[in-house]
Amino acid sequence: MFAPANQSAFNLTLDGVASDLKVYSFKGTEALSQPYCFDLELVGEQPDLDLESLLHRPVYLGFDDQDRGVHGLVHRVAQGDSGRRLTRYQISLVPQLAYLKHSSHQRIFQHLTVPQIVAQVLVGQGIQSDCFEFRLSGAYPKREYCVQFGETDLAFIQRLCAELGIHYHFQHSAERHLLVFGDDQTVFAQAEQPTPYSPGSGMVADAPAIKRFTVQLEARTTAVNLRDYDLRKPRLALESAVSDEHVPRLEEQGYPGCFSDRAHGKYLAQRGLERHRSDYRIAHGSGDETALLSGRFLQLSGHPREDWNDLWLVTHVTHEGQQPQVLEEAVTESAGGDLRQGYRNEFRAAPWDVIFRPAMPTQLRPSIAGYQNAVVTGPEGSEVHCDEYGRVKVQMAWDRSGEHNDHSSCWLRVASGWAHDRYGAVLIPRVGMEVLVGFVNGDMDMPVVVGCLPNAATPVPLDLPADKTRSIFRSQSSPGGGGYNELRIEDRQGAEEIYLRAQRDWTQDVLHDHRVNAGRAIQMGAGQSVVIDAGASVTIQAGGHSISISAAGIFSSIPIKLAGAAVPLVTGLPQSLLAPLSRVQVNSFKRSAPFCEECERCRNGQCEIA
């Protein structure tokens, strides 16, 4: 297993750098669906290497002479102590994907699948399409709206993949590392050959072996139930559930489940259950097999428990190596550390037939507490833009990619003070209005407009603070503006007023009675004409007299005078159009009290109002 004492077992290749750097020691951890990181201690004869020129360079660390190792980029470099001839250097080796933890964005993705979103993020950060692959067997629907907000690009990718059960691992060569996304076991590399189980005896083995191998089982969730709501199908109970045969029944309930049909909900629930069961049975081991990398199968052999001599998927490995023979002289007073020579590892593995699903991030999707500013948008030249549900589109204040058009966001529901089946209140925010956007359950993928806000560019329709006692509702004619309808209430002491303005027509539709009472006067004016239309009769009363118009004719309680003179009698008409008023009627007019002409008690002089 080990190289001769005077030879180096580990080799280092720094792309584009001519140096005599040798690997003294290294330690690194890599796992499925996680970027790896290796810390290397190097020694070389040059005491003045240009450190900055090493940063970000491709580097390959070989574990042996059989092309087993890891490839990455120099993420960190440091220079240590110098001896008489050798100088120590430290570097950290990571995949290009790890750089995405230093980049964060606030942006919106629309009508894209999760693999398409992930690919767009990777390419945007300089990871070319030939450096990653999607080997997926499942079908992934497009997401209408997906927001990255307050997340690093790495956290965003890992969250999206974990939500759908997509895992990733790396495949290494001396020239590059390939990022591979998958959703089943077929994407993982098969074992080159069986690795024997050989418990540590203190002796150096002739061939790589597994020194320690233990298996543990731990209670896990056994059922998943997801529920959701779709405004387009509000009466449909969106619920999907899956469970396995394990007992006791330990159920996880999730809402919202992020699905709009039960089939997709079942799919998500199944993947959620597989995620919980991924580490129900886990093996822990250690050895010196350099072929052990996460995302590869281990073929165990020679274990006394026969059912363990099977394929195991390696999910996590910690690699460690040291070759003190490169220290031809002491660099410092003490080399320090454990000088044991060679390579060793510790690993975790799962049964080959247990589908691996990445764990959900410890910090779930960012929750937006509170509200955010946005501006209503629409197609070029439009003033009002909505769909059949009264939803609008907006440009979020933080969105650098939006173009202030009808593609700036998904459709946002607009909160109303009252809404039900064909009745309620409807106020559609118009293009250019500033609105306040809230988020259902704090979920950034579920925005809703909760109100409108004035600003310096779109001020209120009042002269404030001079008009501070006024309340107003004013609309605007569309398209083109130039007119408005208005309801204004003035509450200033001594000038109280309710003002109603119609830009064009004002129509009132009263299905029963309409009463108007004024304490002093009622005035009506028209630019052209006033038409009063009654189906049966019209009566005008004033000063104890009345005029009535009905199908029978026009009747007046007294003779009608024009310019102070009685109207000449028309031939054929009675001299008096109406009978003389009774005493009760006259007294009632004087008191402005009601009377009844047909009441028998009135005729007998016994009516209570007489």
Coordinates of C-alpha atoms in Angstrom, one line a residue, residues 25-586:
S25 CA 0.3 16.1 4.5
F26 CA -3.3 16.7 3.7
K27 CA -6.7 16.3 5.2
G28 CA -10.0 16.7 3.5
T29 CA -13.7 15.9 3.6
E30 CA -16.1 15.3 0.7
A31 CA -19.7 14.1 0.8
L32 CA -22.7 13.7 -1.5
S33 CA -24.4 17.0 -2.3
Q34 CA -21.7 19.0 -0.6
P35 CA -18.6 20.8 -1.9
Y36 CA -15.4 19.2 -0.7
C37 CA -12.4 20.9 0.9
F38 CA -8.9 19.6 1.3
D39 CA -6.2 21.4 3.3
L40 CA -2.7 20.6 2.1
E41 CA 0.7 21.3 3.7
L42 CA 3.4 21.6 1.1
V43 CA 7.2 22.1 1.2
G44 CA 9.5 23.5 -1.4
E45 CA 12.8 25.1 -1.9
Q46 CA 11.5 28.5 -3.1
P47 CA 11.0 30.8 -0.2
D48 CA 9.4 33.6 -2.3
L49 CA 6.7 32.0 -4.4
D50 CA 4.2 34.5 -5.7
L51 CA 1.2 33.6 -3.6
E52 CA -1.3 35.6 -5.6
S53 CA -0.4 33.8 -8.7
L54 CA -1.3 30.5 -7.1
L55 CA -4.8 31.6 -6.0
H56 CA -7.7 30.1 -8.1
R57 CA -5.4 27.9 -10.1
P58 CA -6.5 24.3 -11.0
V59 CA -4.7 21.8 -8.8
Y60 CA -4.8 18.0 -8.6
L61 CA -3.9 15.9 -5.6
G62 CA -3.1 12.3 -6.4
F63 CA -3.5 9.7 -3.6
D64 CA -1.5 7.1 -5.5
D65 CA -0.1 6.2 -8.8
Q66 CA -3.4 4.8 -10.1
D67 CA -5.0 8.2 -11.0
R68 CA -7.0 8.3 -7.8
G69 CA -7.3 11.7 -6.2
V70 CA -9.2 15.0 -6.2
H71 CA -9.1 17.9 -8.5
G72 CA -10.1 21.5 -7.6
L73 CA -9.1 25.1 -7.4
V74 CA -6.7 26.8 -5.0
H75 CA -9.2 28.6 -2.7
R76 CA -6.6 29.7 -0.1
V77 CA -2.9 29.9 0.0
A78 CA -0.5 30.8 2.8
Q79 CA 3.3 30.7 3.4
G80 CA 4.6 29.3 6.6
D81 CA 8.0 28.9 8.2
S82 CA 11.2 28.6 6.3
G83 CA 14.2 26.4 7.3
R84 CA 17.7 26.3 5.9
R85 CA 16.5 25.0 2.6
L86 CA 12.7 24.2 2.7
T87 CA 9.7 26.5 3.1
R88 CA 6.2 25.4 4.1
Y89 CA 3.1 26.5 2.2
Q90 CA -0.5 25.8 2.9
I91 CA -3.3 25.6 0.3
S92 CA -7.0 24.7 0.4
L93 CA -8.4 22.8 -2.6
V94 CA -12.1 23.2 -3.4
P95 CA -14.4 22.6 -6.4
Q96 CA -15.4 25.6 -8.5
L97 CA -18.9 25.1 -7.1
A98 CA -17.6 26.2 -3.6
Y99 CA -16.9 29.7 -5.0
L100 CA -20.6 30.2 -5.2
K101 CA -20.8 30.6 -1.4
H102 CA -19.2 34.0 -1.9
S103 CA -21.9 35.2 -4.4
S104 CA -25.4 36.1 -3.5
H105 CA -28.3 37.6 -5.6
Q106 CA -31.8 38.9 -5.4
R107 CA -33.5 37.8 -8.6
I108 CA -36.5 36.1 -10.1
F109 CA -36.7 33.0 -12.3
Q110 CA -39.9 32.4 -14.2
H111 CA -41.3 29.4 -16.2
L112 CA -38.1 27.3 -15.7
T113 CA -37.5 23.8 -14.3
V114 CA -35.2 23.4 -11.4
P115 CA -32.5 21.9 -13.6
Q116 CA -32.8 24.9 -15.9
I117 CA -32.5 27.3 -13.0
V118 CA -29.5 25.5 -11.6
A119 CA -27.8 25.5 -15.0
Q120 CA -28.4 29.2 -15.4
V121 CA -26.9 30.0 -12.1
L122 CA -23.8 27.8 -12.8
V123 CA -23.1 29.3 -16.2
G124 CA -23.6 32.8 -14.8
Q125 CA -20.8 32.1 -12.3
G126 CA -18.4 30.9 -15.0
I127 CA -18.9 27.1 -14.6
Q128 CA -19.2 26.1 -18.3
S129 CA -21.7 23.6 -19.5
D130 CA -19.1 21.0 -20.2
C131 CA -18.1 21.1 -16.5
F132 CA -21.5 19.8 -15.2
E133 CA -24.1 17.2 -16.3
F134 CA -27.7 16.4 -15.4
R135 CA -28.3 12.6 -15.4
L136 CA -32.0 12.7 -14.3
S137 CA -34.6 10.1 -14.8
G138 CA -37.5 12.1 -13.3
A139 CA -39.6 14.7 -15.1
Y140 CA -39.5 18.2 -13.5
P141 CA -42.3 20.7 -14.1
K142 CA -41.6 24.3 -14.8
R143 CA -41.9 26.6 -11.8
E144 CA -44.1 29.6 -12.5
Y145 CA -42.1 31.8 -10.1
C146 CA -39.0 31.1 -8.1
V147 CA -37.1 33.8 -6.1
Q148 CA -33.5 33.9 -4.9
F149 CA -33.4 36.4 -2.0
G150 CA -30.8 36.7 0.6
E151 CA -29.2 33.4 -0.3
T152 CA -25.8 32.6 -1.7
D153 CA -25.8 31.0 -5.1
L154 CA -24.5 27.8 -3.5
A155 CA -27.3 27.7 -0.8
F156 CA -29.9 28.5 -3.5
I157 CA -28.8 25.6 -5.7
Q158 CA -28.6 23.2 -2.8
R159 CA -32.1 24.2 -1.5
L160 CA -33.7 23.7 -4.9
C161 CA -32.1 20.3 -5.4
A162 CA -32.9 19.1 -1.9
E163 CA -36.6 20.1 -2.3
L164 CA -36.9 17.8 -5.3
G165 CA -34.6 15.1 -4.1
I166 CA -31.8 15.8 -6.7
H167 CA -28.3 15.0 -5.5
Y168 CA -24.9 15.8 -6.9
H169 CA -21.4 14.5 -6.7
F170 CA -18.0 15.0 -8.4
Q171 CA -16.0 12.9 -10.7
H172 CA -12.2 13.6 -10.7
S173 CA -9.4 13.3 -13.2
A174 CA -6.0 15.0 -13.4
E175 CA -7.4 17.6 -15.8
R176 CA -10.7 18.5 -14.3
H177 CA -13.6 17.7 -11.9
L178 CA -17.1 17.1 -13.3
L179 CA -20.2 18.1 -11.3
V180 CA -22.9 15.4 -11.8
F181 CA -26.5 15.9 -10.8
G182 CA -28.7 12.8 -10.5
D183 CA -31.9 11.5 -8.9
D184 CA -31.3 7.7 -8.7
Q185 CA -28.5 5.2 -8.0
T186 CA -27.5 4.7 -11.6
V187 CA -25.3 7.8 -11.7
F188 CA -22.9 6.5 -9.1
A189 CA -19.7 4.7 -10.2
Q190 CA -19.4 1.0 -9.6
A191 CA -16.6 -0.4 -7.4
E192 CA -13.5 -1.3 -9.2
Q193 CA -13.1 -4.5 -7.2
P194 CA -14.1 -5.9 -3.8
T195 CA -12.4 -4.4 -0.8
P196 CA -11.6 -6.9 2.0
Y197 CA -12.6 -6.5 5.6
S198 CA -9.4 -6.8 7.6
P199 CA -9.7 -5.5 11.2
G200 CA -6.6 -3.6 12.4
S201 CA -3.9 -5.7 13.8
G202 CA -1.2 -3.1 14.1
M203 CA 0.6 -4.6 11.1
V204 CA 1.0 -2.8 7.7
A205 CA -1.3 -4.6 5.2
D206 CA -0.1 -5.7 1.8
A207 CA -3.3 -4.4 0.1
P208 CA -5.9 -1.8 0.8
A209 CA -8.5 -3.0 3.2
I210 CA -11.4 -1.9 5.4
K211 CA -10.1 -1.8 9.0
R212 CA -13.3 -1.1 10.7
F213 CA -17.0 -1.5 9.6
T214 CA -20.0 -1.0 11.8
V215 CA -23.7 -0.6 11.0
Q216 CA -26.3 1.4 12.9
L217 CA -30.1 1.8 12.6
E218 CA -31.9 4.8 13.9
A219 CA -35.6 5.8 14.1
R220 CA -36.8 8.0 11.3
T221 CA -40.0 9.5 9.9
T222 CA -42.2 6.8 8.4
A223 CA -44.9 8.9 6.7
V224 CA -45.2 12.2 4.8
N225 CA -48.4 14.2 4.3
L226 CA -48.4 17.3 2.1
R227 CA -51.2 19.8 1.6
D228 CA -51.5 22.9 -0.6
Y229 CA -54.0 25.4 -2.0
D230 CA -54.7 26.5 -5.6
L231 CA -56.8 29.6 -6.1
R232 CA -57.9 28.3 -9.5
K233 CA -59.3 25.2 -7.8
P234 CA -60.2 26.5 -4.3
R235 CA -62.6 23.7 -3.5
L236 CA -60.2 20.9 -4.4
A237 CA -58.5 19.4 -1.4
L238 CA -54.9 19.2 -2.5
E239 CA -53.5 16.5 -0.2
S240 CA -51.0 13.7 -0.9
A241 CA -49.6 11.2 1.5
V242 CA -47.2 8.2 1.5
S243 CA -46.0 5.9 4.2
D244 CA -44.0 2.7 4.5
E245 CA -44.4 -0.5 6.6
H246 CA -42.2 0.6 9.5
V247 CA -43.7 1.2 12.9
P248 CA -44.4 3.3 14.8
R249 CA -46.1 5.7 12.4
L250 CA -44.1 8.9 12.6
E251 CA -45.7 11.4 10.2
E252 CA -44.3 14.6 8.9
Q253 CA -47.0 17.1 7.7
G254 CA -46.0 19.8 5.4
Y255 CA -47.8 23.0 4.2
P256 CA -47.5 24.4 1.7
G257 CA -46.4 21.4 -0.3
C258 CA -45.6 23.4 -3.4
F259 CA -47.8 21.4 -5.8
S260 CA -51.0 22.1 -7.8
D261 CA -52.1 18.6 -8.7
R262 CA -52.2 15.5 -6.6
A263 CA -50.0 13.4 -8.8
H264 CA -47.1 15.9 -8.4
G265 CA -47.9 16.1 -4.7
K266 CA -47.6 12.3 -4.4
Y267 CA -44.3 12.5 -6.2
L268 CA -43.0 15.1 -3.8
A269 CA -44.2 13.2 -0.7
Q270 CA -42.5 10.0 -1.9
R271 CA -39.2 11.9 -2.4
G272 CA -39.6 13.4 1.1
L273 CA -40.1 10.0 2.6
E274 CA -37.0 8.7 0.8
R275 CA -35.1 11.6 2.2
H276 CA -36.0 10.6 5.7
R277 CA -35.2 7.0 5.1
S278 CA -31.8 7.6 3.4
D279 CA -29.9 7.3 6.7
Y280 CA -32.1 4.9 8.5
R281 CA -29.4 2.3 8.1
I282 CA -25.8 3.7 8.0
A283 CA -22.4 2.0 8.0
H284 CA -19.4 3.7 9.5
G285 CA -15.9 2.5 8.7
S286 CA -12.3 3.3 8.2
G287 CA -9.5 1.9 6.1
D288 CA -6.8 2.8 3.6
E289 CA -8.6 2.2 0.3
T290 CA -7.8 5.2 -1.9
A291 CA -10.6 4.3 -4.3
L292 CA -13.2 5.3 -1.7
L293 CA -14.8 8.6 -2.8
S294 CA -18.3 9.8 -2.2
G295 CA -20.6 8.9 -5.0
R296 CA -18.9 5.5 -5.6
F297 CA -20.0 2.1 -4.5
L298 CA -17.9 0.0 -2.0
Q299 CA -18.0 -3.8 -2.5
L300 CA -17.2 -5.2 0.9
S301 CA -15.9 -8.7 1.2
G302 CA -14.6 -11.0 3.9
H303 CA -16.9 -9.8 6.7
P304 CA -18.0 -12.5 9.1
R305 CA -21.6 -11.2 8.8
E306 CA -22.4 -12.4 5.3
D307 CA -25.3 -10.0 4.6
W308 CA -22.9 -7.1 5.0
N309 CA -20.7 -8.4 2.2
D310 CA -22.6 -6.4 -0.4
L311 CA -22.6 -3.1 -2.3
W312 CA -22.6 0.1 -0.1
L313 CA -23.0 3.6 -1.5
V314 CA -20.2 5.8 0.0
T315 CA -21.9 9.1 1.1
H316 CA -19.2 10.8 3.2
V317 CA -15.4 10.4 3.4
T318 CA -12.7 12.1 5.4
H319 CA -9.3 11.6 3.7
E320 CA -6.0 12.0 5.5
G321 CA -2.4 11.4 4.4
Q322 CA 1.1 12.2 5.4
Q323 CA 4.6 11.5 3.9
P324 CA 7.3 12.8 6.3
Q325 CA 10.0 11.5 3.8
V326 CA 9.6 14.8 1.9
L327 CA 11.2 16.6 4.9
E328 CA 14.8 16.1 4.0
E329 CA 15.6 18.4 6.8
A330 CA 13.6 20.0 9.7
V331 CA 11.8 23.1 8.4
T332 CA 11.3 24.3 11.9
E333 CA 12.4 23.1 15.3
S334 CA 9.7 20.5 15.3
A335 CA 7.8 18.9 12.4
G336 CA 4.9 18.5 14.8
G337 CA 1.9 16.2 14.5
D338 CA 1.5 12.5 13.9
L339 CA 4.3 11.4 11.6
R340 CA 2.6 8.1 10.7
Q341 CA 3.2 7.6 7.0
G342 CA 0.6 6.8 4.3
Y343 CA -3.1 7.3 3.6
R344 CA -6.1 6.5 5.7
N345 CA -9.8 7.4 5.7
E346 CA -13.0 7.3 7.6
F347 CA -16.3 7.0 5.8
R348 CA -20.1 6.5 5.9
A349 CA -22.1 4.4 3.6
A350 CA -25.7 3.4 2.9
P351 CA -27.1 0.1 1.4
W352 CA -26.9 0.2 -2.4
D353 CA -30.7 -0.3 -2.8
V354 CA -31.7 2.7 -0.5
I355 CA -32.2 5.7 -2.7
F356 CA -30.1 8.6 -1.6
R357 CA -31.8 11.9 -1.2
P358 CA -30.0 15.0 0.1
A359 CA -31.0 16.3 3.5
M360 CA -32.9 19.6 3.6
P361 CA -30.6 22.5 4.5
T362 CA -30.5 23.3 8.2
Q363 CA -31.7 26.8 7.3
L364 CA -34.8 26.4 5.1
R365 CA -35.7 28.8 2.4
P366 CA -35.3 32.4 3.6
S367 CA -38.5 33.8 5.1
I368 CA -39.3 37.4 4.4
A369 CA -40.7 39.0 7.5
G370 CA -42.7 42.2 6.6
Y371 CA -43.3 43.8 3.3
Q372 CA -41.4 45.1 0.3
N373 CA -41.9 48.0 -2.2
A374 CA -42.8 47.3 -5.8
V375 CA -44.2 49.2 -8.8
V376 CA -47.1 47.8 -10.9
T377 CA -46.1 47.0 -14.4
G378 CA -47.7 45.9 -17.7
P379 CA -47.2 45.9 -21.5
E380 CA -45.7 49.0 -23.0
G381 CA -48.3 51.7 -23.3
S382 CA -50.8 50.0 -21.0
E383 CA -52.4 51.8 -18.0
V384 CA -54.3 48.9 -16.4
H385 CA -53.1 45.3 -16.7
C386 CA -54.7 42.4 -14.9
D387 CA -56.0 38.9 -15.4
E388 CA -59.4 37.3 -14.8
Y389 CA -58.6 37.1 -11.0
G390 CA -57.7 40.8 -10.8
R391 CA -54.0 39.9 -10.3
V392 CA -51.3 42.3 -11.4
K393 CA -47.6 42.2 -12.2
V394 CA -45.0 44.2 -10.4
Q395 CA -41.3 45.2 -10.5
M396 CA -39.7 44.5 -7.2
A397 CA -37.4 47.4 -6.0
W398 CA -34.4 45.0 -5.7
D399 CA -34.9 43.2 -9.0
R400 CA -32.0 44.2 -11.4
S401 CA -33.1 41.9 -14.2
G402 CA -36.7 43.0 -14.5
E403 CA -37.6 45.3 -17.5
H404 CA -40.7 47.0 -16.0
N405 CA -43.1 45.2 -18.3
D406 CA -45.6 42.4 -18.2
H407 CA -42.8 39.8 -17.6
S408 CA -41.4 41.4 -14.5
S409 CA -43.0 39.0 -12.1
C410 CA -45.7 36.4 -11.8
W411 CA -49.3 37.4 -11.3
L412 CA -49.8 38.8 -7.8
R413 CA -53.1 38.5 -6.1
V414 CA -54.5 41.8 -4.7
A415 CA -55.8 41.8 -1.2
S416 CA -59.3 43.2 -0.8
G417 CA -61.4 44.2 2.2
W418 CA -64.2 42.0 1.0
A419 CA -64.3 39.2 -1.6
H420 CA -66.8 36.4 -2.3
D421 CA -68.9 34.9 -5.0
R422 CA -69.5 37.7 -7.5
Y423 CA -69.6 40.3 -4.8
G424 CA -67.1 42.3 -2.8
A425 CA -64.7 45.2 -3.4
V426 CA -62.4 45.4 -6.4
L427 CA -59.7 48.0 -6.8
I428 CA -57.1 47.1 -9.5
P429 CA -53.7 48.8 -8.9
R430 CA -52.7 50.5 -12.1
V431 CA -49.5 50.5 -14.0
G432 CA -47.0 52.8 -12.3
M433 CA -48.5 52.7 -8.9
E434 CA -46.2 51.9 -6.0
V435 CA -47.6 49.0 -4.0
L436 CA -46.7 47.2 -0.8
V437 CA -46.1 43.4 -1.4
G438 CA -46.5 40.9 1.4
F439 CA -45.7 37.2 1.4
V440 CA -48.0 34.3 2.4
N441 CA -46.3 32.4 5.2
G442 CA -43.3 34.6 4.6
D443 CA -42.6 32.6 1.5
M444 CA -40.9 34.7 -1.2
D445 CA -42.4 32.6 -3.9
M446 CA -45.9 33.5 -2.8
P447 CA -46.2 37.4 -3.1
V448 CA -49.4 39.3 -2.7
V449 CA -50.2 43.0 -3.0
V450 CA -51.6 44.3 0.2
G451 CA -51.9 48.0 -0.6
C452 CA -50.8 51.1 -2.5
L453 CA -48.4 53.8 -1.5
P454 CA -48.1 57.4 -2.6
N455 CA -44.7 58.9 -3.3
A456 CA -43.1 62.1 -4.7
A457 CA -43.7 61.0 -8.3
T458 CA -47.3 59.8 -7.7
P459 CA -48.6 62.2 -4.9
V460 CA -52.0 62.0 -3.3
P461 CA -54.9 63.9 -5.0
L462 CA -55.0 66.5 -2.2
D463 CA -53.0 69.6 -1.2
L464 CA -51.6 68.4 2.1
P465 CA -51.4 69.4 4.9
A466 CA -53.8 72.2 3.9
D467 CA -56.5 69.7 3.0
K468 CA -55.9 67.4 6.0
T469 CA -59.6 67.3 6.9
R470 CA -60.5 65.8 3.6
S471 CA -60.9 62.2 2.6
I472 CA -61.0 61.4 -1.1
F473 CA -61.4 58.6 -3.6
R474 CA -60.5 59.8 -7.1
S475 CA -60.1 57.6 -10.2
Q476 CA -58.6 58.5 -13.5
S477 CA -60.1 58.1 -17.0
S478 CA -58.3 55.4 -19.0
P479 CA -56.7 55.3 -21.5
G480 CA -55.2 58.7 -21.8
G481 CA -56.3 60.3 -18.5
G482 CA -57.7 63.8 -18.6
G483 CA -60.7 63.0 -16.5
Y484 CA -61.7 61.5 -13.3
N485 CA -64.5 60.4 -11.0
E486 CA -64.4 61.5 -7.4
L487 CA -65.9 61.1 -4.0
R488 CA -64.7 63.7 -1.5
I489 CA -65.6 64.1 2.1
E490 CA -64.8 67.4 3.9
D491 CA -64.8 67.2 7.7
R492 CA -63.6 70.8 8.5
Q493 CA -65.8 72.3 11.2
G494 CA -68.5 74.5 9.6
A495 CA -67.7 73.4 6.1
E496 CA -68.6 69.7 6.2
E497 CA -69.5 68.4 2.7
I498 CA -69.8 65.3 0.7
Y499 CA -68.8 65.9 -3.0
L500 CA -69.5 63.4 -5.7
R501 CA -68.3 63.9 -9.3
A502 CA -68.9 61.8 -12.4
Q503 CA -66.6 62.5 -15.4
R504 CA -69.4 61.5 -17.8
D505 CA -72.6 59.7 -16.7
W506 CA -74.1 59.1 -13.3
T507 CA -76.6 56.3 -13.1
Q508 CA -78.6 55.4 -10.0
D509 CA -80.6 52.1 -9.9
V510 CA -83.0 51.9 -7.0
L511 CA -85.2 48.8 -6.9
H512 CA -87.7 50.1 -4.3
D513 CA -87.9 53.6 -2.7
H514 CA -85.6 56.5 -3.0
R515 CA -85.9 59.3 -0.4
V516 CA -84.0 62.5 -0.2
N517 CA -84.3 64.8 2.8
A518 CA -82.7 68.2 3.0
G519 CA -82.8 70.5 6.0
R520 CA -83.0 73.6 3.9
A521 CA -83.0 73.4 0.1
I522 CA -82.5 71.1 -2.8
Q523 CA -81.2 72.5 -6.0
M524 CA -81.1 70.8 -9.4
G525 CA -79.4 72.1 -12.5
A526 CA -78.8 70.9 -16.0
G527 CA -76.9 72.2 -18.9
Q528 CA -79.6 71.2 -21.4
S529 CA -82.7 69.6 -19.9
V530 CA -84.2 67.9 -16.9
V531 CA -86.6 65.0 -17.4
I532 CA -88.6 63.5 -14.6
D533 CA -90.2 60.2 -15.6
A534 CA -92.8 58.5 -13.4
G535 CA -94.7 55.5 -14.3
A536 CA -97.9 56.5 -12.5
S537 CA -97.9 60.0 -11.1
V538 CA -95.8 63.0 -10.1
T539 CA -96.9 65.3 -7.2
I540 CA -95.3 68.6 -6.3
Q541 CA -96.2 70.1 -2.9
A542 CA -95.2 73.4 -1.5
G543 CA -96.8 76.0 0.9
G544 CA -99.8 73.8 1.6
H545 CA -100.6 73.5 -2.1
S546 CA -99.9 70.7 -4.7
I547 CA -99.8 69.9 -8.3
S548 CA -100.4 66.3 -9.4
I549 CA -99.7 64.8 -12.8
S550 CA -101.1 61.4 -13.6
A551 CA -102.8 59.5 -16.4
A552 CA -106.1 61.3 -15.4
G553 CA -104.6 64.7 -16.1
I554 CA -103.0 67.6 -14.3
F555 CA -104.6 68.7 -11.1
S556 CA -103.8 71.7 -8.8
S557 CA -105.1 72.3 -5.3
I558 CA -105.8 76.0 -6.2
P559 CA -106.3 77.9 -9.5
I560 CA -102.9 78.3 -11.2
K561 CA -101.8 81.9 -11.8
L562 CA -99.4 83.2 -14.4
A563 CA -97.8 86.5 -13.8
G564 CA -100.2 87.1 -10.9
A565 CA -103.3 86.5 -12.9
A566 CA -105.5 83.5 -12.9
V567 CA -105.2 81.1 -15.9
P568 CA -108.2 81.5 -18.2
L569 CA -110.6 78.8 -17.9
V570 CA -110.3 76.2 -20.7
T571 CA -113.6 75.3 -22.2
G572 CA -114.8 71.9 -21.1
L573 CA -112.8 71.9 -17.9
P574 CA -114.2 72.4 -14.4
Q575 CA -113.5 75.7 -12.8
S576 CA -111.7 74.0 -9.9
L577 CA -109.3 71.2 -10.8
L578 CA -109.3 69.9 -7.3
A579 CA -112.0 69.8 -4.6
P580 CA -111.6 72.5 -1.8
L581 CA -109.4 71.5 1.1
S582 CA -111.1 70.2 4.2
R583 CA -110.5 71.8 7.5
V584 CA -108.3 68.8 8.6
Q585 CA -106.2 69.2 5.4
V586 CA -105.7 72.9 5.9

